[in-house]
DNA sequence: GCCAACGTTGGC
DNA sequence: GCCAACGTTGGC
């Protein structure tokens, strides 16, 4: 059964539109042990919410895992891993962080509880809730 | 191995 | 630009 995740990116650095344009991308540069652990747990076919941090924080799109964890090509130490993500369905309506915080069903969402985590798990129920808020 | 100081991230 | 949260570093 597929798992669900949320990845965070500064749109100035790499936006969801960039992912749509590229089709797929290597998700590297994660340098946080907790986030890296989640990367290692990802399986091909897992579904991912794409979250923009910065001026307008929120969920803006979806992606799919197309390659499981492999050594981060930009890391000389060999300690860190990357995965490959392919663009998925955009959300119909972006779900802002304010919307997420206002929704009681999302009170336990990892990003609410620990804002700085760049890769975090999402439960099936949370995935459904956010999908409903995004009007699919 | 503990803990204080410091740096970084991200929301506002 | 500020501040809170959290991770990392370095002295002991």
mmCIF file of C-alpha atoms (C1' of nucleotides) in Angstrom:
data_model
loop_
_atom_site.group_PDB
_atom_site.id
_atom_site.type_symbol
_atom_site.label_atom_id
_atom_site.label_comp_id
_atom_site.label_asym_id
_atom_site.label_seq_id
_atom_site.Cartn_x
_atom_site.Cartn_y
_atom_site.Cartn_z
ATOM 1 C CA UNK A 1 0.000 0.000 0.000
ATOM 2 C CA UNK A 2 1.291 3.367 -0.966
ATOM 3 C CA UNK A 3 2.486 5.778 1.666
ATOM 4 C CA UNK A 4 1.946 9.519 1.689
ATOM 5 C CA UNK A 5 4.465 12.294 2.232
ATOM 6 C CA UNK A 6 4.933 16.024 2.145
ATOM 7 C CA UNK A 7 8.024 17.735 0.807
ATOM 8 C CA UNK A 8 8.801 21.383 1.320
ATOM 9 C CA UNK A 9 10.550 23.722 -1.045
ATOM 10 C CA UNK A 10 11.207 27.416 -1.365
ATOM 11 C CA UNK A 11 9.528 28.347 -4.666
ATOM 12 C CA UNK A 12 12.445 30.669 -5.441
ATOM 13 C CA UNK A 13 14.741 27.659 -5.236
ATOM 14 C CA UNK A 14 12.566 25.007 -6.851
ATOM 15 C CA UNK A 15 8.839 25.485 -7.330
ATOM 16 C CA UNK A 16 6.073 23.081 -8.246
ATOM 17 C CA UNK A 17 5.936 24.770 -11.654
ATOM 18 C CA UNK A 18 9.598 23.890 -12.094
ATOM 19 C CA UNK A 19 8.767 20.248 -11.377
ATOM 20 C CA UNK A 20 5.897 20.293 -13.890
ATOM 21 C CA UNK A 21 8.223 21.828 -16.471
ATOM 22 C CA UNK A 22 10.967 19.278 -15.774
ATOM 23 C CA UNK A 23 8.605 16.307 -15.507
ATOM 24 C CA UNK A 24 10.750 14.768 -12.804
ATOM 25 C CA UNK A 25 13.616 15.779 -10.589
ATOM 26 C CA UNK A 26 16.201 14.438 -8.174
ATOM 27 C CA UNK A 27 15.133 15.476 -4.683
ATOM 28 C CA UNK A 28 18.500 16.068 -3.094
ATOM 29 C CA UNK A 29 20.081 18.454 -0.644
ATOM 30 C CA UNK A 30 18.202 17.124 2.384
ATOM 31 C CA UNK A 31 20.601 17.538 5.332
ATOM 32 C CA UNK A 32 18.385 16.746 8.278
ATOM 33 C CA UNK A 33 18.483 13.303 9.881
ATOM 34 C CA UNK A 34 14.736 13.053 10.463
ATOM 35 C CA UNK A 35 13.936 14.146 6.925
ATOM 36 C CA UNK A 36 16.560 11.779 5.511
ATOM 37 C CA UNK A 37 15.006 8.895 7.410
ATOM 38 C CA UNK A 38 11.720 9.611 5.657
ATOM 39 C CA UNK A 39 13.479 9.684 2.290
ATOM 40 C CA UNK A 40 14.901 6.232 2.988
ATOM 41 C CA UNK A 41 11.422 4.944 3.802
ATOM 42 C CA UNK A 42 9.870 6.098 0.533
ATOM 43 C CA UNK A 43 8.763 3.493 -2.008
ATOM 44 C CA UNK A 44 8.155 3.804 -5.729
ATOM 45 C CA UNK A 45 4.559 4.889 -6.258
ATOM 46 C CA UNK A 46 4.233 6.733 -2.959
ATOM 47 C CA UNK A 47 2.280 9.956 -3.228
ATOM 48 C CA UNK A 48 3.726 13.289 -2.193
ATOM 49 C CA UNK A 49 2.268 16.692 -1.481
ATOM 50 C CA UNK A 50 4.439 19.525 -2.761
ATOM 51 C CA UNK A 51 4.531 22.382 -0.263
ATOM 52 C CA UNK A 52 5.845 25.875 -0.846
ATOM 53 C CA UNK A 53 7.449 27.664 2.081
ATOM 54 C CA UNK A 54 8.045 31.400 2.059
ATOM 55 C CA UNK A 55 5.648 34.225 1.244
ATOM 56 C CA UNK A 56 2.602 32.057 0.528
ATOM 57 C CA UNK A 57 3.109 28.822 2.451
ATOM 58 C CA UNK A 58 0.873 25.916 1.490
ATOM 59 C CA UNK A 59 0.297 22.758 -0.525
ATOM 60 C CA UNK A 60 0.390 23.571 -4.227
ATOM 61 C CA UNK A 61 0.655 20.251 -6.015
ATOM 62 C CA UNK A 62 1.362 16.558 -5.984
ATOM 63 C CA UNK A 63 4.231 14.335 -7.004
ATOM 64 C CA UNK A 64 5.015 10.621 -7.110
ATOM 65 C CA UNK A 65 8.097 8.762 -5.981
ATOM 66 C CA UNK A 66 9.764 7.214 -9.042
ATOM 67 C CA UNK A 67 13.062 6.094 -7.520
ATOM 68 C CA UNK A 68 13.850 5.043 -3.968
ATOM 69 C CA UNK A 69 16.695 6.461 -1.913
ATOM 70 C CA UNK A 70 20.154 6.527 -3.461
ATOM 71 C CA UNK A 71 23.296 8.455 -2.441
ATOM 72 C CA UNK A 72 22.864 12.187 -2.858
ATOM 73 C CA UNK A 73 24.992 13.004 -5.946
ATOM 74 C CA UNK A 74 25.981 16.340 -4.420
ATOM 75 C CA UNK A 75 27.180 14.915 -1.142
ATOM 76 C CA UNK A 76 30.825 13.920 -0.901
ATOM 77 C CA UNK A 77 30.465 12.420 2.564
ATOM 78 C CA UNK A 78 28.118 9.637 1.437
ATOM 79 C CA UNK A 79 25.918 10.201 4.456
ATOM 80 C CA UNK A 80 22.902 11.632 2.700
ATOM 81 C CA UNK A 81 20.386 10.313 0.213
ATOM 82 C CA UNK A 82 18.135 11.605 -2.528
ATOM 83 C CA UNK A 83 15.028 10.235 -4.229
ATOM 84 C CA UNK A 84 13.494 10.934 -7.612
ATOM 85 C CA UNK A 85 10.097 12.594 -7.879
ATOM 86 C CA UNK A 86 7.836 12.965 -10.894
ATOM 87 C CA UNK A 87 5.231 15.696 -11.222
ATOM 88 C CA UNK A 88 1.734 14.576 -10.269
ATOM 89 C CA UNK A 89 -1.667 16.154 -10.438
ATOM 90 C CA UNK A 90 -1.742 19.824 -9.508
ATOM 91 C CA UNK A 91 -4.211 20.721 -6.785
ATOM 92 C CA UNK A 92 -7.305 22.529 -7.962
ATOM 93 C CA UNK A 93 -7.105 25.040 -5.125
ATOM 94 C CA UNK A 94 -3.890 25.522 -3.134
ATOM 95 C CA UNK A 95 -4.271 24.734 0.550
ATOM 96 C CA UNK A 96 -2.571 27.433 2.599
ATOM 97 C CA UNK A 97 -0.811 26.837 5.882
ATOM 98 C CA UNK A 98 -3.485 29.003 7.529
ATOM 99 C CA UNK A 99 -6.170 26.665 6.131
ATOM 100 C CA UNK A 100 -4.226 23.650 7.392
ATOM 101 C CA UNK A 101 -3.859 25.136 10.871
ATOM 102 C CA UNK A 102 -7.563 25.997 10.951
ATOM 103 C CA UNK A 103 -8.575 22.392 10.233
ATOM 104 C CA UNK A 104 -8.879 20.301 13.417
ATOM 105 C CA UNK A 105 -8.410 17.056 11.479
ATOM 106 C CA UNK A 106 -4.910 18.255 10.567
ATOM 107 C CA UNK A 107 -3.788 19.216 14.067
ATOM 108 C CA UNK A 108 -1.364 16.285 14.156
ATOM 109 C CA UNK A 109 0.093 16.887 10.699
ATOM 110 C CA UNK A 110 3.860 16.735 11.022
ATOM 111 C CA UNK A 111 4.362 20.101 9.396
ATOM 112 C CA UNK A 112 2.046 21.755 11.919
ATOM 113 C CA UNK A 113 3.811 20.178 14.854
ATOM 114 C CA UNK A 114 7.345 20.621 13.555
ATOM 115 C CA UNK A 115 7.413 23.366 10.969
ATOM 116 C CA UNK A 116 11.020 23.007 9.945
ATOM 117 C CA UNK A 117 10.923 19.377 8.866
ATOM 118 C CA UNK A 118 11.503 19.386 5.109
ATOM 119 C CA UNK A 119 10.243 15.853 4.400
ATOM 120 C CA UNK A 120 7.421 14.526 6.531
ATOM 121 C CA UNK A 121 4.902 11.692 6.584
ATOM 122 C CA UNK A 122 1.200 12.226 5.912
ATOM 123 C CA UNK A 123 -1.428 9.720 7.011
ATOM 124 C CA UNK A 124 -4.036 8.391 4.595
ATOM 125 C CA UNK A 125 -6.705 10.320 6.504
ATOM 126 C CA UNK A 126 -4.699 13.547 6.310
ATOM 127 C CA UNK A 127 -4.135 12.976 2.601
ATOM 128 C CA UNK A 128 -7.882 12.664 2.075
ATOM 129 C CA UNK A 129 -8.604 15.747 4.170
ATOM 130 C CA UNK A 130 -6.132 17.925 2.284
ATOM 131 C CA UNK A 131 -7.330 16.559 -1.045
ATOM 132 C CA UNK A 132 -10.891 17.531 -0.100
ATOM 133 C CA UNK A 133 -9.732 21.010 0.941
ATOM 134 C CA UNK A 134 -7.954 21.357 -2.400
ATOM 135 C CA UNK A 135 -11.242 20.448 -4.124
ATOM 136 C CA UNK A 136 -9.224 17.615 -5.565
ATOM 137 C "C1'" DG B 1 28.225 12.249 27.188
ATOM 138 C "C1'" DC B 2 26.240 16.678 28.707
ATOM 139 C "C1'" DC B 3 24.894 21.183 27.825
ATOM 140 C "C1'" DA B 4 25.403 26.027 26.487
ATOM 141 C "C1'" DA B 5 26.154 28.784 22.490
ATOM 142 C "C1'" DC B 6 25.371 29.462 17.996
ATOM 143 C "C1'" DG B 7 23.380 28.987 13.244
ATOM 144 C "C1'" DT B 8 19.492 28.078 10.208
ATOM 145 C "C1'" DT B 9 14.812 27.713 8.871
ATOM 146 C "C1'" DG B 10 10.448 29.462 8.256
ATOM 147 C "C1'" DG B 11 6.189 31.935 9.729
ATOM 148 C "C1'" DC B 12 4.521 36.329 10.542
ATOM 149 C "C1'" DG C 1 13.237 42.252 10.103
ATOM 150 C "C1'" DC C 2 12.039 39.703 14.125
ATOM 151 C "C1'" DC C 3 11.491 35.757 16.766
ATOM 152 C "C1'" DA C 4 10.593 30.867 17.945
ATOM 153 C "C1'" DA C 5 11.932 26.199 17.194
ATOM 154 C "C1'" DC C 6 15.199 23.088 16.528
ATOM 155 C "C1'" DG C 7 19.701 21.039 14.971
ATOM 156 C "C1'" DT C 8 24.671 21.195 15.414
ATOM 157 C "C1'" DT C 9 28.980 22.239 17.420
ATOM 158 C "C1'" DG C 10 32.446 22.391 20.739
ATOM 159 C "C1'" DG C 11 34.228 22.778 25.491
ATOM 160 C "C1'" DC C 12 34.522 20.284 29.436
#
